[in-house]
PDB file of C-alpha atoms in Angstrom:
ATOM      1  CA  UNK A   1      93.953 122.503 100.746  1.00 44.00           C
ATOM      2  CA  UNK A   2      90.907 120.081 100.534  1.00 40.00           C
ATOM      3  CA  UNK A   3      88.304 121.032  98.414  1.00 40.00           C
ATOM      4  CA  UNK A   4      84.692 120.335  97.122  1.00 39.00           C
ATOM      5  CA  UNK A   5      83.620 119.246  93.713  1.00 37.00           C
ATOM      6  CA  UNK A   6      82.441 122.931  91.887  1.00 32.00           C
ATOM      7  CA  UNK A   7      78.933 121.351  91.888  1.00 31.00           C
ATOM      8  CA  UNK A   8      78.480 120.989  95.271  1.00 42.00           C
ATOM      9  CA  UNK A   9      78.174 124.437  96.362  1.00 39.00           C
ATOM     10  CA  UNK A  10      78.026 125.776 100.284  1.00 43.00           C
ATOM     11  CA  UNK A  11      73.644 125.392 100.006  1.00 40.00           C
ATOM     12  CA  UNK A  12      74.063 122.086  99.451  1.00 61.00           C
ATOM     13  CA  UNK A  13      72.079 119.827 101.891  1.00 81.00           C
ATOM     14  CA  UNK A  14      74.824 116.700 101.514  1.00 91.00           C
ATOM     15  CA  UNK A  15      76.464 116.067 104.852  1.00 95.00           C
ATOM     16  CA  UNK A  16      79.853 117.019 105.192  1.00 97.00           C
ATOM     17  CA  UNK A  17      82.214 114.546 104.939  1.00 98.00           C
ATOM     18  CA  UNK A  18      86.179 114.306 106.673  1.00 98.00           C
ATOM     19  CA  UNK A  19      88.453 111.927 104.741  1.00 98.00           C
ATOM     20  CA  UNK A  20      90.834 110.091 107.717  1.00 98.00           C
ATOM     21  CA  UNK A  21      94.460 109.157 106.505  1.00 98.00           C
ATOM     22  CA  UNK A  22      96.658 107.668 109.188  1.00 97.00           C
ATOM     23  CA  UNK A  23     100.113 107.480 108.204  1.00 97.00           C
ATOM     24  CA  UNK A  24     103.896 106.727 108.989  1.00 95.00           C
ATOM     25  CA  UNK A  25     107.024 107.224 106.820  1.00 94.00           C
ATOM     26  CA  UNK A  26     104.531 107.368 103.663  1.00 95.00           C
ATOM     27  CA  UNK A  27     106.466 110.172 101.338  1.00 95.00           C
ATOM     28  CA  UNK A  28     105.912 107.227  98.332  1.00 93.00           C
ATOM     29  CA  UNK A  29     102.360 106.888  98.691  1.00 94.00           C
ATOM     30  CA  UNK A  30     100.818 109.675 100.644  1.00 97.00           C
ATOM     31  CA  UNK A  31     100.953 112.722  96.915  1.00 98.00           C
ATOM     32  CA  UNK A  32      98.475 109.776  95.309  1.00 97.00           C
ATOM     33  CA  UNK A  33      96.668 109.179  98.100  1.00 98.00           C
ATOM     34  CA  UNK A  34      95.574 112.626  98.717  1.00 98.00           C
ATOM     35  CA  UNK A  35      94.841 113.895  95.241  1.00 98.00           C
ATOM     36  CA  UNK A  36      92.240 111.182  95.633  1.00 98.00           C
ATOM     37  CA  UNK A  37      90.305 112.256  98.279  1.00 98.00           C
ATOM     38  CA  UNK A  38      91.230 116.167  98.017  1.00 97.00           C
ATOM     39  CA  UNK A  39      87.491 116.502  97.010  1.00 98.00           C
ATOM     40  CA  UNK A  40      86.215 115.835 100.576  1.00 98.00           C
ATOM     41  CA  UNK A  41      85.141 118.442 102.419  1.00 98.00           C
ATOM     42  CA  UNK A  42      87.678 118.163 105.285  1.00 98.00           C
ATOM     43  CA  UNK A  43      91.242 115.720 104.518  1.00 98.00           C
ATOM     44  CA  UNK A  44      92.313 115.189 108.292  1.00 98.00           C
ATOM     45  CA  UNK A  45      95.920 113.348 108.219  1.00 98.00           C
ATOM     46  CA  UNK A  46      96.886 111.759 111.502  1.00 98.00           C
ATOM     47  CA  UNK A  47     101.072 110.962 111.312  1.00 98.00           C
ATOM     48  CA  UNK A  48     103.000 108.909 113.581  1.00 97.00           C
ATOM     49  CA  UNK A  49     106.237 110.541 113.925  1.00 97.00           C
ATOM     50  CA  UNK A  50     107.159 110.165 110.608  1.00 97.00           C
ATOM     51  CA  UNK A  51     111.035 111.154 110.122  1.00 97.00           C
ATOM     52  CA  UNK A  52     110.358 111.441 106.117  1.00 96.00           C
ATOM     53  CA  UNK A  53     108.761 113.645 103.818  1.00 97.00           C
ATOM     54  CA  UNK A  54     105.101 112.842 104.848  1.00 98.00           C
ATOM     55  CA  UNK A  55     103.797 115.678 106.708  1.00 98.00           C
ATOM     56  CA  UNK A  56     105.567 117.775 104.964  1.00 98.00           C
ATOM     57  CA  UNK A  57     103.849 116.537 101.305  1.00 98.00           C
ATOM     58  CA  UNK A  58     100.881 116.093 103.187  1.00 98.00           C
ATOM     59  CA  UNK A  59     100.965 119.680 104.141  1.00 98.00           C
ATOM     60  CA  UNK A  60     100.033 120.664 100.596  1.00 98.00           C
ATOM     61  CA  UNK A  61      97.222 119.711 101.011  1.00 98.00           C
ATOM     62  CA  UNK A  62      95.253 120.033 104.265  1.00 98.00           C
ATOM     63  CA  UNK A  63      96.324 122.717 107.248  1.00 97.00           C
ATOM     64  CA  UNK A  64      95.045 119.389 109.370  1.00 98.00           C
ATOM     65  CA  UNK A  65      97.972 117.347 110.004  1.00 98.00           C
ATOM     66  CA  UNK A  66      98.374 116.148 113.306  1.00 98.00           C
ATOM     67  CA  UNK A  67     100.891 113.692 115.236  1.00 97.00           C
ATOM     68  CA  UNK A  68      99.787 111.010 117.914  1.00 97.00           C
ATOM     69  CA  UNK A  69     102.208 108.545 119.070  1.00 96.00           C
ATOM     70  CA  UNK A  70     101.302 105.048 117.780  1.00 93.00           C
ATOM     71  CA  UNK A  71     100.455 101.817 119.338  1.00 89.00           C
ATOM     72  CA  UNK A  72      98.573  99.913 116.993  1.00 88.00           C
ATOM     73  CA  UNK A  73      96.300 100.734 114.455  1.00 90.00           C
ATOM     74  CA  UNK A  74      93.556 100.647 116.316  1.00 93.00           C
ATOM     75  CA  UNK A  75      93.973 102.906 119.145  1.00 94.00           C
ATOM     76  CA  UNK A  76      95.333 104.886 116.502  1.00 96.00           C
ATOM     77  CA  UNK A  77      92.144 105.484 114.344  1.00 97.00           C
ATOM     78  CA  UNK A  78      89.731 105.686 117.427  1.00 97.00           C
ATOM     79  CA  UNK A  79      92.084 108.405 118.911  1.00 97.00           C
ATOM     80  CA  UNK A  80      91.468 110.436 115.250  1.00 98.00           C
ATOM     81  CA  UNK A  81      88.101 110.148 114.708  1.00 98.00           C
ATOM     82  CA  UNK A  82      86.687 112.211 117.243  1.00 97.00           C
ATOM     83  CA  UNK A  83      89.137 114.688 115.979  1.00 98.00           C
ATOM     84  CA  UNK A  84      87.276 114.662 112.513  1.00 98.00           C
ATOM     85  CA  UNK A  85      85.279 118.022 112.052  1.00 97.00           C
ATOM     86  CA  UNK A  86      82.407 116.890 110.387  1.00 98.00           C
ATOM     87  CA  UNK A  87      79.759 113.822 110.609  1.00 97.00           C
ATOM     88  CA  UNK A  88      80.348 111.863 107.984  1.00 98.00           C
ATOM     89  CA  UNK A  89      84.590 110.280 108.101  1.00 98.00           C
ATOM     90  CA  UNK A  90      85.896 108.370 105.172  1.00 98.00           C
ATOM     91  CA  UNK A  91      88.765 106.156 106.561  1.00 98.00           C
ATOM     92  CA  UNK A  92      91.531 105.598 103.800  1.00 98.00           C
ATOM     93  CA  UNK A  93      95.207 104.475 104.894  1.00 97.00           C
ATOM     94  CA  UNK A  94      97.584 106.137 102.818  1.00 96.00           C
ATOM     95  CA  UNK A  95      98.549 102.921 100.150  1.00 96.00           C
ATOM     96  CA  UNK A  96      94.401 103.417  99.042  1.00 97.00           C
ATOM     97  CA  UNK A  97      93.089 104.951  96.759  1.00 98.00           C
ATOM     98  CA  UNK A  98      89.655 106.356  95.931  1.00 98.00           C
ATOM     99  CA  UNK A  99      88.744 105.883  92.479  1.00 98.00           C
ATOM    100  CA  UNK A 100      86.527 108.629  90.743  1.00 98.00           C
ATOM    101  CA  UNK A 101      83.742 106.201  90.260  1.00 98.00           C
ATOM    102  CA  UNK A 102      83.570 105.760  94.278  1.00 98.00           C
ATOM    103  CA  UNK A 103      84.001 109.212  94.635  1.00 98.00           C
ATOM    104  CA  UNK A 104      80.772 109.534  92.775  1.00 98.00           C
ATOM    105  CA  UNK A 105      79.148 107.236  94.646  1.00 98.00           C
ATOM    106  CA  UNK A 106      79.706 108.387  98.080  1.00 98.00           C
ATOM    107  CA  UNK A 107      78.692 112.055  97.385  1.00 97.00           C
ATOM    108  CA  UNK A 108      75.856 110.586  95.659  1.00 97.00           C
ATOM    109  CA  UNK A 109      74.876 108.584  98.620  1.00 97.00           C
ATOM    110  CA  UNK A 110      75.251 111.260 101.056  1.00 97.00           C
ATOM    111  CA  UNK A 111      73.555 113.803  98.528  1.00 95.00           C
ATOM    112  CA  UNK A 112      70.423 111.627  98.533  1.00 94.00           C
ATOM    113  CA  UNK A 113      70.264 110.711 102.410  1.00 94.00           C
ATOM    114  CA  UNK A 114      72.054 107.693 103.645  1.00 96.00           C
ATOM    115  CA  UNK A 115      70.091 105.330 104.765  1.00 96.00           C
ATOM    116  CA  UNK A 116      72.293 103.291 106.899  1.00 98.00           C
ATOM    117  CA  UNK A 117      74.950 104.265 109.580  1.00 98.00           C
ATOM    118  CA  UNK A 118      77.841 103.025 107.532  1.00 98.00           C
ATOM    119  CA  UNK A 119      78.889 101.594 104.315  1.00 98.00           C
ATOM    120  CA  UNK A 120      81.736  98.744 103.469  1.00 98.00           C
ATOM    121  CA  UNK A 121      83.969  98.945 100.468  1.00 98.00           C
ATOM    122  CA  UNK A 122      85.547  96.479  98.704  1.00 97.00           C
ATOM    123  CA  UNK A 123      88.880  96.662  97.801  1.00 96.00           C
ATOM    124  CA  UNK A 124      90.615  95.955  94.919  1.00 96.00           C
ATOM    125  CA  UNK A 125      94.006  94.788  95.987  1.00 95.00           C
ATOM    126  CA  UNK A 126      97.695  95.192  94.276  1.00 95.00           C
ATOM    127  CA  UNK A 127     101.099  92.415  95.545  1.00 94.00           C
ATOM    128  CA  UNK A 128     103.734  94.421  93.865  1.00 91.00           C
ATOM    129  CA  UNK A 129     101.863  96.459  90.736  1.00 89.00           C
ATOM    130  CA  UNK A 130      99.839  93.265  89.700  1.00 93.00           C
ATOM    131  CA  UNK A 131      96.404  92.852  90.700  1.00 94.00           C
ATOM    132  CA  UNK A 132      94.671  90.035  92.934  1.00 95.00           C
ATOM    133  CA  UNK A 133      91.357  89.478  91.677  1.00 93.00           C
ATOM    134  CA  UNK A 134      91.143  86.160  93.138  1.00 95.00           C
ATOM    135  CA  UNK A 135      92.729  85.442  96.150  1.00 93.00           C
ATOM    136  CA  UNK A 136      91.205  89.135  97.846  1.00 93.00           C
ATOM    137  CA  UNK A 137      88.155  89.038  95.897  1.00 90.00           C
ATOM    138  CA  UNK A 138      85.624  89.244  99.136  1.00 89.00           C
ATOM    139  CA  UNK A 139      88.134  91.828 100.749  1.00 93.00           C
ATOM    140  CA  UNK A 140      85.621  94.631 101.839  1.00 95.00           C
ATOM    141  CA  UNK A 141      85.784  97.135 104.820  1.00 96.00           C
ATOM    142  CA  UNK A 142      83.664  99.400 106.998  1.00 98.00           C
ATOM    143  CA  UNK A 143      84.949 102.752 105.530  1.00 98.00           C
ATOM    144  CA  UNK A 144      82.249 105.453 105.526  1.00 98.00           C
ATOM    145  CA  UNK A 145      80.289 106.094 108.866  1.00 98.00           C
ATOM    146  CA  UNK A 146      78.998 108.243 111.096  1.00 98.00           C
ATOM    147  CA  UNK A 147      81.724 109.512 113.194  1.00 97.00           C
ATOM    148  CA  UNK A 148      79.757 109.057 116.455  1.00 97.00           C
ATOM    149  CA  UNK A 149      78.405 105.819 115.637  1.00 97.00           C
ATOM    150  CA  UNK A 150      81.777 103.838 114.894  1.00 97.00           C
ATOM    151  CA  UNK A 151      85.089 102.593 116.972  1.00 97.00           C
ATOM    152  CA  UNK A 152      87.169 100.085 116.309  1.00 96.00           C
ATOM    153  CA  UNK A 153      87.342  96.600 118.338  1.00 93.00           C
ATOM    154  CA  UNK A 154      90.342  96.693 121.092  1.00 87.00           C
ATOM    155  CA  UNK A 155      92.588  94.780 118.918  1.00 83.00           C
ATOM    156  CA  UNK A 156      96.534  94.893 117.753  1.00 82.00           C
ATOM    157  CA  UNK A 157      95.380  93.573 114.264  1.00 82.00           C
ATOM    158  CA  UNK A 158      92.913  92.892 111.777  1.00 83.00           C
ATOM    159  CA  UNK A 159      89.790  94.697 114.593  1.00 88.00           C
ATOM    160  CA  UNK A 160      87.006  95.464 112.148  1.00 92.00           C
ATOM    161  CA  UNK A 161      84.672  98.589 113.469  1.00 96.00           C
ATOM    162  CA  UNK A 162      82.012  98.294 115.899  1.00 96.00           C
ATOM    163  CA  UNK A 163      78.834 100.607 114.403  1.00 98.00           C
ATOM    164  CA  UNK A 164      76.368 101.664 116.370  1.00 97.00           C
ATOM    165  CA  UNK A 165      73.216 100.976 113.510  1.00 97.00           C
ATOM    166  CA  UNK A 166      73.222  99.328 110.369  1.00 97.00           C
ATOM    167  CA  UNK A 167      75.499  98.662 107.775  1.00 98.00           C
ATOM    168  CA  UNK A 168      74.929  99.037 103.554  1.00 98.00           C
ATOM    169  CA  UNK A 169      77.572  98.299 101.099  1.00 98.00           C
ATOM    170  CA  UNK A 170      79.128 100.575  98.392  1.00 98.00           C
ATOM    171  CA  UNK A 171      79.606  99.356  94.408  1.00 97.00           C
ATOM    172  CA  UNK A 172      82.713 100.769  93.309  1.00 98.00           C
ATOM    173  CA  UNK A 173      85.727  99.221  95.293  1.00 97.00           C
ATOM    174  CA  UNK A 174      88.995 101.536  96.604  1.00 98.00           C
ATOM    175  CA  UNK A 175      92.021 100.518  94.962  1.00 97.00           C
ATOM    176  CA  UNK A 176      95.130  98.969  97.521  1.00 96.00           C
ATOM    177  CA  UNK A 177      98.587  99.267  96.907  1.00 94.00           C
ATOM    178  CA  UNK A 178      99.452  96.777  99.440  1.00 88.00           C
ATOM    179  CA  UNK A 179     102.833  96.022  98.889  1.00 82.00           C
ATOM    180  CA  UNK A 180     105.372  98.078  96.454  1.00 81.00           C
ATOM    181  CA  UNK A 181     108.326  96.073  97.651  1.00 85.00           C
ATOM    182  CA  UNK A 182     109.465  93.124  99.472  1.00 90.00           C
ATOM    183  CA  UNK A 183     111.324  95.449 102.002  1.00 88.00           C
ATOM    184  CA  UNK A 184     108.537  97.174 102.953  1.00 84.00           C
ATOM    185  CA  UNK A 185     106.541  94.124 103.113  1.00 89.00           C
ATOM    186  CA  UNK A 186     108.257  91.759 105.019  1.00 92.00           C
ATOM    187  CA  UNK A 187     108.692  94.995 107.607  1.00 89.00           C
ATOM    188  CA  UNK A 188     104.889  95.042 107.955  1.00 87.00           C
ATOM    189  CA  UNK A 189     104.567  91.139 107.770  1.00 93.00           C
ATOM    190  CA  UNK A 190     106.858  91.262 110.997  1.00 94.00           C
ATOM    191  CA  UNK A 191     104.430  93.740 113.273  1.00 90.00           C
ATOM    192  CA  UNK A 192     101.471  92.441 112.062  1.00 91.00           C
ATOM    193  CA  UNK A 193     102.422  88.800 113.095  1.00 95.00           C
ATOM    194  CA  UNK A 194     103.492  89.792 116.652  1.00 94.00           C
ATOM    195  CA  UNK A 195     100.359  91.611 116.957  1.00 90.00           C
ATOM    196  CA  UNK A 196      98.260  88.746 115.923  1.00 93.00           C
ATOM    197  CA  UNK A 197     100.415  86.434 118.268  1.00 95.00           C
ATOM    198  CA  UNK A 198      99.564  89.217 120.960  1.00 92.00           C
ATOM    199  CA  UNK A 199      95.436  89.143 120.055  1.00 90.00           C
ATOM    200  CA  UNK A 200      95.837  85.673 119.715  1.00 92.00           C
ATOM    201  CA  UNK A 201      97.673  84.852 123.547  1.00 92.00           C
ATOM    202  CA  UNK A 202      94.064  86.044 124.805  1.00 87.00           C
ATOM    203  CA  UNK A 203      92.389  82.729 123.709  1.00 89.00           C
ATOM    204  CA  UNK A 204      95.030  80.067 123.154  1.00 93.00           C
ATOM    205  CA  UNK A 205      97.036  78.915 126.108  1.00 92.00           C
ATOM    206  CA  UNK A 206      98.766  76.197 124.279  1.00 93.00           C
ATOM    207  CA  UNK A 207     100.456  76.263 121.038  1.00 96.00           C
ATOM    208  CA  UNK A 208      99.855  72.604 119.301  1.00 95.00           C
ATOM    209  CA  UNK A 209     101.689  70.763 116.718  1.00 95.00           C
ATOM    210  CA  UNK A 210      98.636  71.434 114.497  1.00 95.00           C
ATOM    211  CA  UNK A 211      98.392  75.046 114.584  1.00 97.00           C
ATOM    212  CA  UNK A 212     102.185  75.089 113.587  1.00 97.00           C
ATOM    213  CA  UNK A 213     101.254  72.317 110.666  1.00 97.00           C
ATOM    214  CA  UNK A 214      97.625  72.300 110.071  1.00 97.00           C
ATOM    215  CA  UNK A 215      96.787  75.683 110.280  1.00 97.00           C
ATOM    216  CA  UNK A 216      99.085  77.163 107.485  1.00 97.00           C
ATOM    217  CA  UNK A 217      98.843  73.938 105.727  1.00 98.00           C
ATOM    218  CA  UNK A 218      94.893  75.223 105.240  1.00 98.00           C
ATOM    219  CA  UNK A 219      94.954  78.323 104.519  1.00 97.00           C
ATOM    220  CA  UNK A 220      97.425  77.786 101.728  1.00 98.00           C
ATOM    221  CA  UNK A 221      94.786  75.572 100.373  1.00 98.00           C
ATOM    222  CA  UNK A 222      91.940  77.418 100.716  1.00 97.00           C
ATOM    223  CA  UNK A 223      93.594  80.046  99.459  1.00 97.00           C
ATOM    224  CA  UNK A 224      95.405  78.516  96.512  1.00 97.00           C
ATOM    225  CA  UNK A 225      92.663  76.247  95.679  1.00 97.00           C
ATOM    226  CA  UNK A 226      89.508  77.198  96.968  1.00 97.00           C
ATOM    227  CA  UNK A 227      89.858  80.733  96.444  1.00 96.00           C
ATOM    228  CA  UNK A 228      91.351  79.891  93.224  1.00 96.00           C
ATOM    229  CA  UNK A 229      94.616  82.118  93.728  1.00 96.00           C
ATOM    230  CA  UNK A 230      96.414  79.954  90.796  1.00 97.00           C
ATOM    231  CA  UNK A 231      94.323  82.277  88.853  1.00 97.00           C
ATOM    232  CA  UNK A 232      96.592  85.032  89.973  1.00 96.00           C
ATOM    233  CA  UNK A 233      99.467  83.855  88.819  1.00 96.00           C
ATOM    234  CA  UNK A 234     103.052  84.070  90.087  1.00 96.00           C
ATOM    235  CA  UNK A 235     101.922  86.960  92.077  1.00 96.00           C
ATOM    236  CA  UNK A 236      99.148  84.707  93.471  1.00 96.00           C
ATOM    237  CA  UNK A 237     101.281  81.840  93.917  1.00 97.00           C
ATOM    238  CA  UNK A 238     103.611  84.176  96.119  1.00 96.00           C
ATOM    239  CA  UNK A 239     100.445  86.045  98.195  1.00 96.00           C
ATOM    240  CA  UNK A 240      99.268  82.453  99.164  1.00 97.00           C
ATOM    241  CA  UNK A 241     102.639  81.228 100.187  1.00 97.00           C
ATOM    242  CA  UNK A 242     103.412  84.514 102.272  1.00 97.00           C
ATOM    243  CA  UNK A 243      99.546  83.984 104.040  1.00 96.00           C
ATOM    244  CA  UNK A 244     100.176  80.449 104.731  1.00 98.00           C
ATOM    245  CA  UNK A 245     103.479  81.570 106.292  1.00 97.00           C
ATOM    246  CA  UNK A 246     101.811  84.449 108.581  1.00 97.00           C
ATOM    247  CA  UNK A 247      99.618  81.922 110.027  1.00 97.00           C
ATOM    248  CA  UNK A 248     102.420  79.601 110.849  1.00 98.00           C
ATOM    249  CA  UNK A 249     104.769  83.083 112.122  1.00 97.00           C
ATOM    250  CA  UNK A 250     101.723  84.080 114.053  1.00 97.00           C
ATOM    251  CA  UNK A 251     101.654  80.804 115.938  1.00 97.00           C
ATOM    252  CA  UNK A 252     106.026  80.625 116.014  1.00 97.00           C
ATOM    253  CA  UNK A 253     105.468  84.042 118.064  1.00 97.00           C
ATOM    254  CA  UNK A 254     102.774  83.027 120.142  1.00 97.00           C
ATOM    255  CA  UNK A 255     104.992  79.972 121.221  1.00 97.00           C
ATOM    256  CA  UNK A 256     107.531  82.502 121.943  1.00 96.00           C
ATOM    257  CA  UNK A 257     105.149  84.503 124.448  1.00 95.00           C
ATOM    258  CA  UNK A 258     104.502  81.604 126.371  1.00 94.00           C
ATOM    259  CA  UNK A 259     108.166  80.562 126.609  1.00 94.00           C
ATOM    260  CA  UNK A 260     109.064  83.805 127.784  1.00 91.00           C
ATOM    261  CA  UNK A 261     105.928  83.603 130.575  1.00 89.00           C
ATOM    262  CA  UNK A 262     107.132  80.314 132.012  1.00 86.00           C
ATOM    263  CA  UNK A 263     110.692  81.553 132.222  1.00 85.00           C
ATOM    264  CA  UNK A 264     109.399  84.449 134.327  1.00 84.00           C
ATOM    265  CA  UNK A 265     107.054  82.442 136.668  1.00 81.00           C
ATOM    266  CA  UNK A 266     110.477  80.118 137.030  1.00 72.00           C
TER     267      UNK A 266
END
């Protein structure tokens, strides 16, 4: 079961902190993911349904595992937090990890007093065991927060917390596993490129030739070029290409939705 550090006995005045792990079908990840964060003072695992081994490895470790069914990740997380136990929730999905250096830092930072409502992270980010310094190197979330002070923005994809206060920034980064396997990938690179199509229908009525051209024409180069993600190698070459080809997929599938609106209104 979760645990504290020995130093940080029960008269300590640091806030108590729940670490938040969504997950689905994550028996490969979820054993590393855990050992972790199994310092926190509460490890709350919200599953999907998951028909492998994850609740059952998670198990080991926390006596909170519970199942919601899942519509994006979104609604997802703002259905858990409120389930979280104690003030302070750490939010890690279950290919993260928190390094011992962070680990440091947050208790530190809630030992002290925080001074803001929340805290981003950066993360260092992993395309099949090689890491992307370059290409990822601004990639930072909203991670620690009060619970009542934070929800996520009503969006499929990508929605970024709304906090209720300010927000300070962390040192150490969270390490990201992001992909293990092209599999795996590409099954993620389809859902999150409907969803985006889906956030996206709200504001674009009209798919053009240049958001099919332009679009994923750009972000390769600012990616490739500005962002210097040649620096990154083969693995950088092949993050940039896959980026440039989510924007165009996103678009593709947006083109779709409309197609599929006129034909009913026919």
């Amino acid at each position: 079961l979760s645990c504290r550090l020995p130093y940080l006995n029960s008269a300590s005045s640091r806030p108590h902190l729940t670490v938040l792990v969504p997950t689905f079908n994550e028996e490969d990840n979820i054993r590393e993911c855990l050992e972790s964060v199994k310092w926190a003072d509460e490890i709350l695992v919200v599953d999907s349904f998951s028909a492998d081994r994850t609740r059952e490895i998670a198990s080991e470790y926390t006596n909170r595992v519970l199942q919601h069914e899942y519509v994006n990740s979104a609604a997802q997380k703002n259905w858990s937090i409120p389930q979280a136990t104690h003030p302070w929730i750490l939010i890690v999905d279950a290919d993260e990890r928190i390094t011992p250096e962070l680990r440091e830092e947050i208790l530190q930072t809630l030992e002290t007093g925080p001074q803001f409502e929340g805290y981003y992270i950066r993360r260092l980010n992993h395309f099949m065991g090689h890491p992307i310094r370059h290409v990822w190197k601004t990639d930072k979330c909203l991670r620690l927060f009060l619970r009542d002070k934070g929800r996520y923005q009503d969006r499929h994809v990508h929605a970024d917390i709304i906090l209720e206060g300010k927000a300070g920034y962390l040192t150490h980064p969270m390490e990201h596993h992001t992909a293990r396997s092209f599999d795996r990938y590409m099954t993620k690179f389809d859902r999150y490129t409907t969803w985006a199509a889906k956030d996206r229908a709200r504001h674009t009525p009209l798919v053009r030739p240049q958001h099919l051209l332009l679009h994923p024409a750009w972000r390769f180069v600012k990616q490739y070029i500005l962002k210097r993600g040649f620096l990154d190698g083969r693995a950088g070459l092949i993050v940039c290409g896959l980026s440039a080809f989510s924007a165009f997929l996103k678009y593709a599938k947006l083109w779709e939705i409309h197609q599929k609106q006129k034909s009913d209104k026919s």
